[in-house]
mmCIF file of C-alpha atoms in Angstrom:
data_model
loop_
_atom_site.group_PDB
_atom_site.id
_atom_site.type_symbol
_atom_site.label_atom_id
_atom_site.label_comp_id
_atom_site.label_asym_id
_atom_site.label_seq_id
_atom_site.Cartn_x
_atom_site.Cartn_y
_atom_site.Cartn_z
ATOM 1 C CA UNK Q 1 -57.563 48.662 -27.112
ATOM 2 C CA UNK Q 2 -55.576 50.819 -24.672
ATOM 3 C CA UNK Q 3 -58.276 53.407 -23.963
ATOM 4 C CA UNK Q 4 -61.028 50.797 -23.367
ATOM 5 C CA UNK Q 5 -58.685 48.818 -21.036
ATOM 6 C CA UNK Q 6 -57.864 52.002 -19.107
ATOM 7 C CA UNK Q 7 -61.573 52.720 -18.725
ATOM 8 C CA UNK Q 8 -62.146 49.144 -17.572
ATOM 9 C CA UNK Q 9 -59.306 49.303 -15.007
ATOM 10 C CA UNK Q 10 -60.381 52.718 -13.822
ATOM 11 C CA UNK Q 11 -63.835 51.388 -13.054
ATOM 12 C CA UNK Q 12 -62.198 48.850 -10.690
ATOM 13 C CA UNK Q 13 -59.366 50.825 -9.065
ATOM 14 C CA UNK Q 14 -61.045 54.237 -9.251
ATOM 15 C CA UNK Q 15 -57.807 55.984 -10.140
ATOM 16 C CA UNK Q 16 -56.911 57.204 -13.609
ATOM 17 C CA UNK Q 17 -53.151 57.137 -13.028
ATOM 18 C CA UNK Q 18 -53.170 53.720 -11.408
ATOM 19 C CA UNK Q 19 -55.401 52.409 -14.192
ATOM 20 C CA UNK Q 20 -52.914 53.612 -16.833
ATOM 21 C CA UNK Q 21 -50.031 52.043 -14.917
ATOM 22 C CA UNK Q 22 -51.804 48.708 -14.684
ATOM 23 C CA UNK Q 23 -52.770 48.626 -18.343
ATOM 24 C CA UNK Q 24 -49.217 49.581 -19.422
ATOM 25 C CA UNK Q 25 -47.774 46.757 -17.360
ATOM 26 C CA UNK Q 26 -50.266 44.274 -18.857
ATOM 27 C CA UNK Q 27 -49.577 45.541 -22.389
ATOM 28 C CA UNK Q 28 -45.757 45.131 -21.784
ATOM 29 C CA UNK Q 29 -46.393 41.596 -20.578
ATOM 30 C CA UNK Q 30 -48.592 40.898 -23.631
ATOM 31 C CA UNK Q 31 -45.901 42.232 -25.934
ATOM 32 C CA UNK Q 32 -43.381 39.700 -24.507
ATOM 33 C CA UNK Q 33 -45.977 36.892 -24.515
ATOM 34 C CA UNK Q 34 -47.575 36.989 -27.918
ATOM 35 C CA UNK Q 35 -45.724 36.876 -31.238
ATOM 36 C CA UNK Q 36 -48.821 36.922 -33.526
ATOM 37 C CA UNK Q 37 -51.879 37.224 -31.341
ATOM 38 C CA UNK Q 38 -55.133 35.636 -32.287
ATOM 39 C CA UNK Q 39 -57.478 38.633 -31.881
ATOM 40 C CA UNK Q 40 -60.260 37.009 -29.791
ATOM 41 C CA UNK Q 41 -57.872 35.185 -27.536
ATOM 42 C CA UNK Q 42 -55.656 38.251 -27.172
ATOM 43 C CA UNK Q 43 -58.514 40.578 -26.233
ATOM 44 C CA UNK Q 44 -59.900 38.212 -23.579
ATOM 45 C CA UNK Q 45 -56.498 37.635 -22.197
ATOM 46 C CA UNK Q 46 -55.888 41.442 -21.912
ATOM 47 C CA UNK Q 47 -59.188 42.034 -20.091
ATOM 48 C CA UNK Q 48 -58.595 39.107 -17.723
ATOM 49 C CA UNK Q 49 -55.046 40.233 -17.079
ATOM 50 C CA UNK Q 50 -56.142 43.835 -16.377
ATOM 51 C CA UNK Q 51 -58.866 42.595 -14.037
ATOM 52 C CA UNK Q 52 -56.447 40.397 -12.146
ATOM 53 C CA UNK Q 53 -53.839 43.178 -11.862
ATOM 54 C CA UNK Q 54 -56.547 45.505 -10.585
ATOM 55 C CA UNK Q 55 -57.623 43.012 -7.955
ATOM 56 C CA UNK Q 56 -53.985 42.555 -6.930
ATOM 57 C CA UNK Q 57 -53.599 46.349 -6.646
ATOM 58 C CA UNK Q 58 -56.727 46.591 -4.451
ATOM 59 C CA UNK Q 59 -55.395 43.800 -2.192
ATOM 60 C CA UNK Q 60 -52.073 45.612 -1.951
ATOM 61 C CA UNK Q 61 -53.869 48.810 -0.920
ATOM 62 C CA UNK Q 62 -55.639 46.865 1.881
ATOM 63 C CA UNK Q 63 -52.284 45.511 3.110
ATOM 64 C CA UNK Q 64 -50.781 48.974 3.057
ATOM 65 C CA UNK Q 65 -53.706 50.358 5.017
ATOM 66 C CA UNK Q 66 -53.477 47.623 7.647
ATOM 67 C CA UNK Q 67 -49.727 48.326 7.970
ATOM 68 C CA UNK Q 68 -50.378 52.019 8.308
ATOM 69 C CA UNK Q 69 -53.061 51.394 10.936
ATOM 70 C CA UNK Q 70 -50.635 49.115 12.861
ATOM 71 C CA UNK Q 71 -47.870 51.696 12.701
ATOM 72 C CA UNK Q 72 -50.266 54.445 13.896
ATOM 73 C CA UNK Q 73 -51.383 52.246 16.786
ATOM 74 C CA UNK Q 74 -47.837 51.352 17.780
ATOM 75 C CA UNK Q 75 -46.691 54.928 17.521
ATOM 76 C CA UNK Q 76 -49.530 56.129 19.658
ATOM 77 C CA UNK Q 77 -48.764 53.423 22.249
ATOM 78 C CA UNK Q 78 -45.101 54.473 22.288
ATOM 79 C CA UNK Q 79 -46.109 58.126 22.768
ATOM 80 C CA UNK Q 80 -48.256 57.169 25.726
ATOM 81 C CA UNK Q 81 -45.518 55.024 27.354
ATOM 82 C CA UNK Q 82 -42.996 56.488 29.608
ATOM 83 C CA UNK Q 83 -39.697 56.948 27.689
ATOM 84 C CA UNK Q 84 -37.903 58.268 30.793
ATOM 85 C CA UNK Q 85 -38.637 55.029 32.690
ATOM 86 C CA UNK Q 86 -37.523 52.927 29.778
ATOM 87 C CA UNK Q 87 -34.247 54.831 29.470
ATOM 88 C CA UNK Q 88 -33.645 54.616 33.228
ATOM 89 C CA UNK Q 89 -34.051 50.818 33.075
ATOM 90 C CA UNK Q 90 -31.667 50.591 30.178
ATOM 91 C CA UNK Q 91 -29.009 52.558 32.090
ATOM 92 C CA UNK Q 92 -29.463 50.221 35.091
ATOM 93 C CA UNK Q 93 -28.944 47.181 32.860
ATOM 94 C CA UNK Q 94 -25.918 48.738 31.153
ATOM 95 C CA UNK Q 95 -24.409 49.536 34.571
ATOM 96 C CA UNK Q 96 -24.932 45.888 35.748
ATOM 97 C CA UNK Q 97 -23.388 44.572 32.527
ATOM 98 C CA UNK Q 98 -20.414 46.920 32.989
ATOM 99 C CA UNK Q 99 -19.883 45.501 36.444
ATOM 100 C CA UNK Q 100 -19.843 41.840 35.263
ATOM 101 C CA UNK Q 101 -16.487 40.025 35.543
ATOM 102 C CA UNK Q 102 -14.589 39.088 32.451
ATOM 103 C CA UNK Q 103 -15.102 37.030 30.258
ATOM 104 C CA UNK Q 104 -18.791 36.932 31.282
ATOM 105 C CA UNK Q 105 -19.322 40.558 30.253
ATOM 106 C CA UNK Q 106 -17.668 40.001 26.773
ATOM 107 C CA UNK Q 107 -19.592 36.762 26.282
ATOM 108 C CA UNK Q 108 -22.908 38.459 27.111
ATOM 109 C CA UNK Q 109 -22.179 41.303 24.767
ATOM 110 C CA UNK Q 110 -21.215 38.938 21.933
ATOM 111 C CA UNK Q 111 -24.380 36.908 22.371
ATOM 112 C CA UNK Q 112 -26.928 39.692 22.970
ATOM 113 C CA UNK Q 113 -25.473 42.914 21.529
ATOM 114 C CA UNK Q 114 -23.756 41.385 18.503
ATOM 115 C CA UNK Q 115 -26.345 38.629 18.194
ATOM 116 C CA UNK Q 116 -23.755 35.868 17.778
ATOM 117 C CA UNK Q 117 -24.621 32.256 18.515
ATOM 118 C CA UNK Q 118 -23.040 30.380 21.368
ATOM 119 C CA UNK Q 119 -20.990 28.401 18.846
ATOM 120 C CA UNK Q 120 -19.741 31.557 17.051
ATOM 121 C CA UNK Q 121 -18.814 33.200 20.395
ATOM 122 C CA UNK Q 122 -17.061 29.997 21.539
ATOM 123 C CA UNK Q 123 -14.973 29.881 18.359
ATOM 124 C CA UNK Q 124 -14.151 33.557 18.664
ATOM 125 C CA UNK Q 125 -13.051 33.265 22.311
ATOM 126 C CA UNK Q 126 -11.452 29.830 22.121
ATOM 127 C CA UNK Q 127 -13.906 28.309 24.570
ATOM 128 C CA UNK Q 128 -16.460 25.515 24.354
ATOM 129 C CA UNK Q 129 -20.128 26.191 23.679
ATOM 130 C CA UNK Q 130 -20.994 24.679 27.067
ATOM 131 C CA UNK Q 131 -18.644 27.212 28.795
ATOM 132 C CA UNK Q 132 -20.392 30.025 26.894
ATOM 133 C CA UNK Q 133 -23.764 28.714 27.985
ATOM 134 C CA UNK Q 134 -22.624 28.660 31.670
ATOM 135 C CA UNK Q 135 -21.340 32.276 31.414
ATOM 136 C CA UNK Q 136 -24.645 33.436 29.887
ATOM 137 C CA UNK Q 137 -26.550 31.649 32.613
ATOM 138 C CA UNK Q 138 -24.436 33.315 35.242
ATOM 139 C CA UNK Q 139 -24.794 36.708 33.604
ATOM 140 C CA UNK Q 140 -28.565 36.509 33.397
ATOM 141 C CA UNK Q 141 -28.762 35.342 37.003
ATOM 142 C CA UNK Q 142 -26.742 38.355 38.100
ATOM 143 C CA UNK Q 143 -28.825 40.689 35.923
ATOM 144 C CA UNK Q 144 -32.113 39.414 37.404
ATOM 145 C CA UNK Q 145 -31.041 39.704 40.975
ATOM 146 C CA UNK Q 146 -29.136 42.956 40.694
ATOM 147 C CA UNK Q 147 -31.697 44.684 38.521
ATOM 148 C CA UNK Q 148 -34.417 44.410 41.100
ATOM 149 C CA UNK Q 149 -32.066 45.825 43.777
ATOM 150 C CA UNK Q 150 -30.857 48.722 41.720
ATOM 151 C CA UNK Q 151 -34.179 49.644 40.149
ATOM 152 C CA UNK Q 152 -35.741 50.129 43.548
ATOM 153 C CA UNK Q 153 -33.200 52.852 44.392
#
């Protein structure tokens, strides 16, 4: 049945290699599923399984194509954007963070650079989560006000 199943799969996916892979996977599944197959049931099950595997393969191709299109679109957007401006802004922010008083600077880095929760940061530093929240609020306020001043220069 292998050659006829490959031809059937190839008529759906339009690729000889992919059709052979699909049929091989279905045959392996059938081998594990049936001890003594009843010929009519076995044949119809194989064709249905090959058809379903082909449909899944075609759907997977569509998803891959959409992802490739999205990546191409994002890459072209990135290429059009101004990297120098982005880098300049990052340097301004890093400078402001470097000027923050301790422990505000360390708390901000823990929460935003290391992606720790307020609770984790509080445990690490021996402070309460409310204190962490106040330091983050203070840091963000300083960042907002100072960024506008420094980025205009």
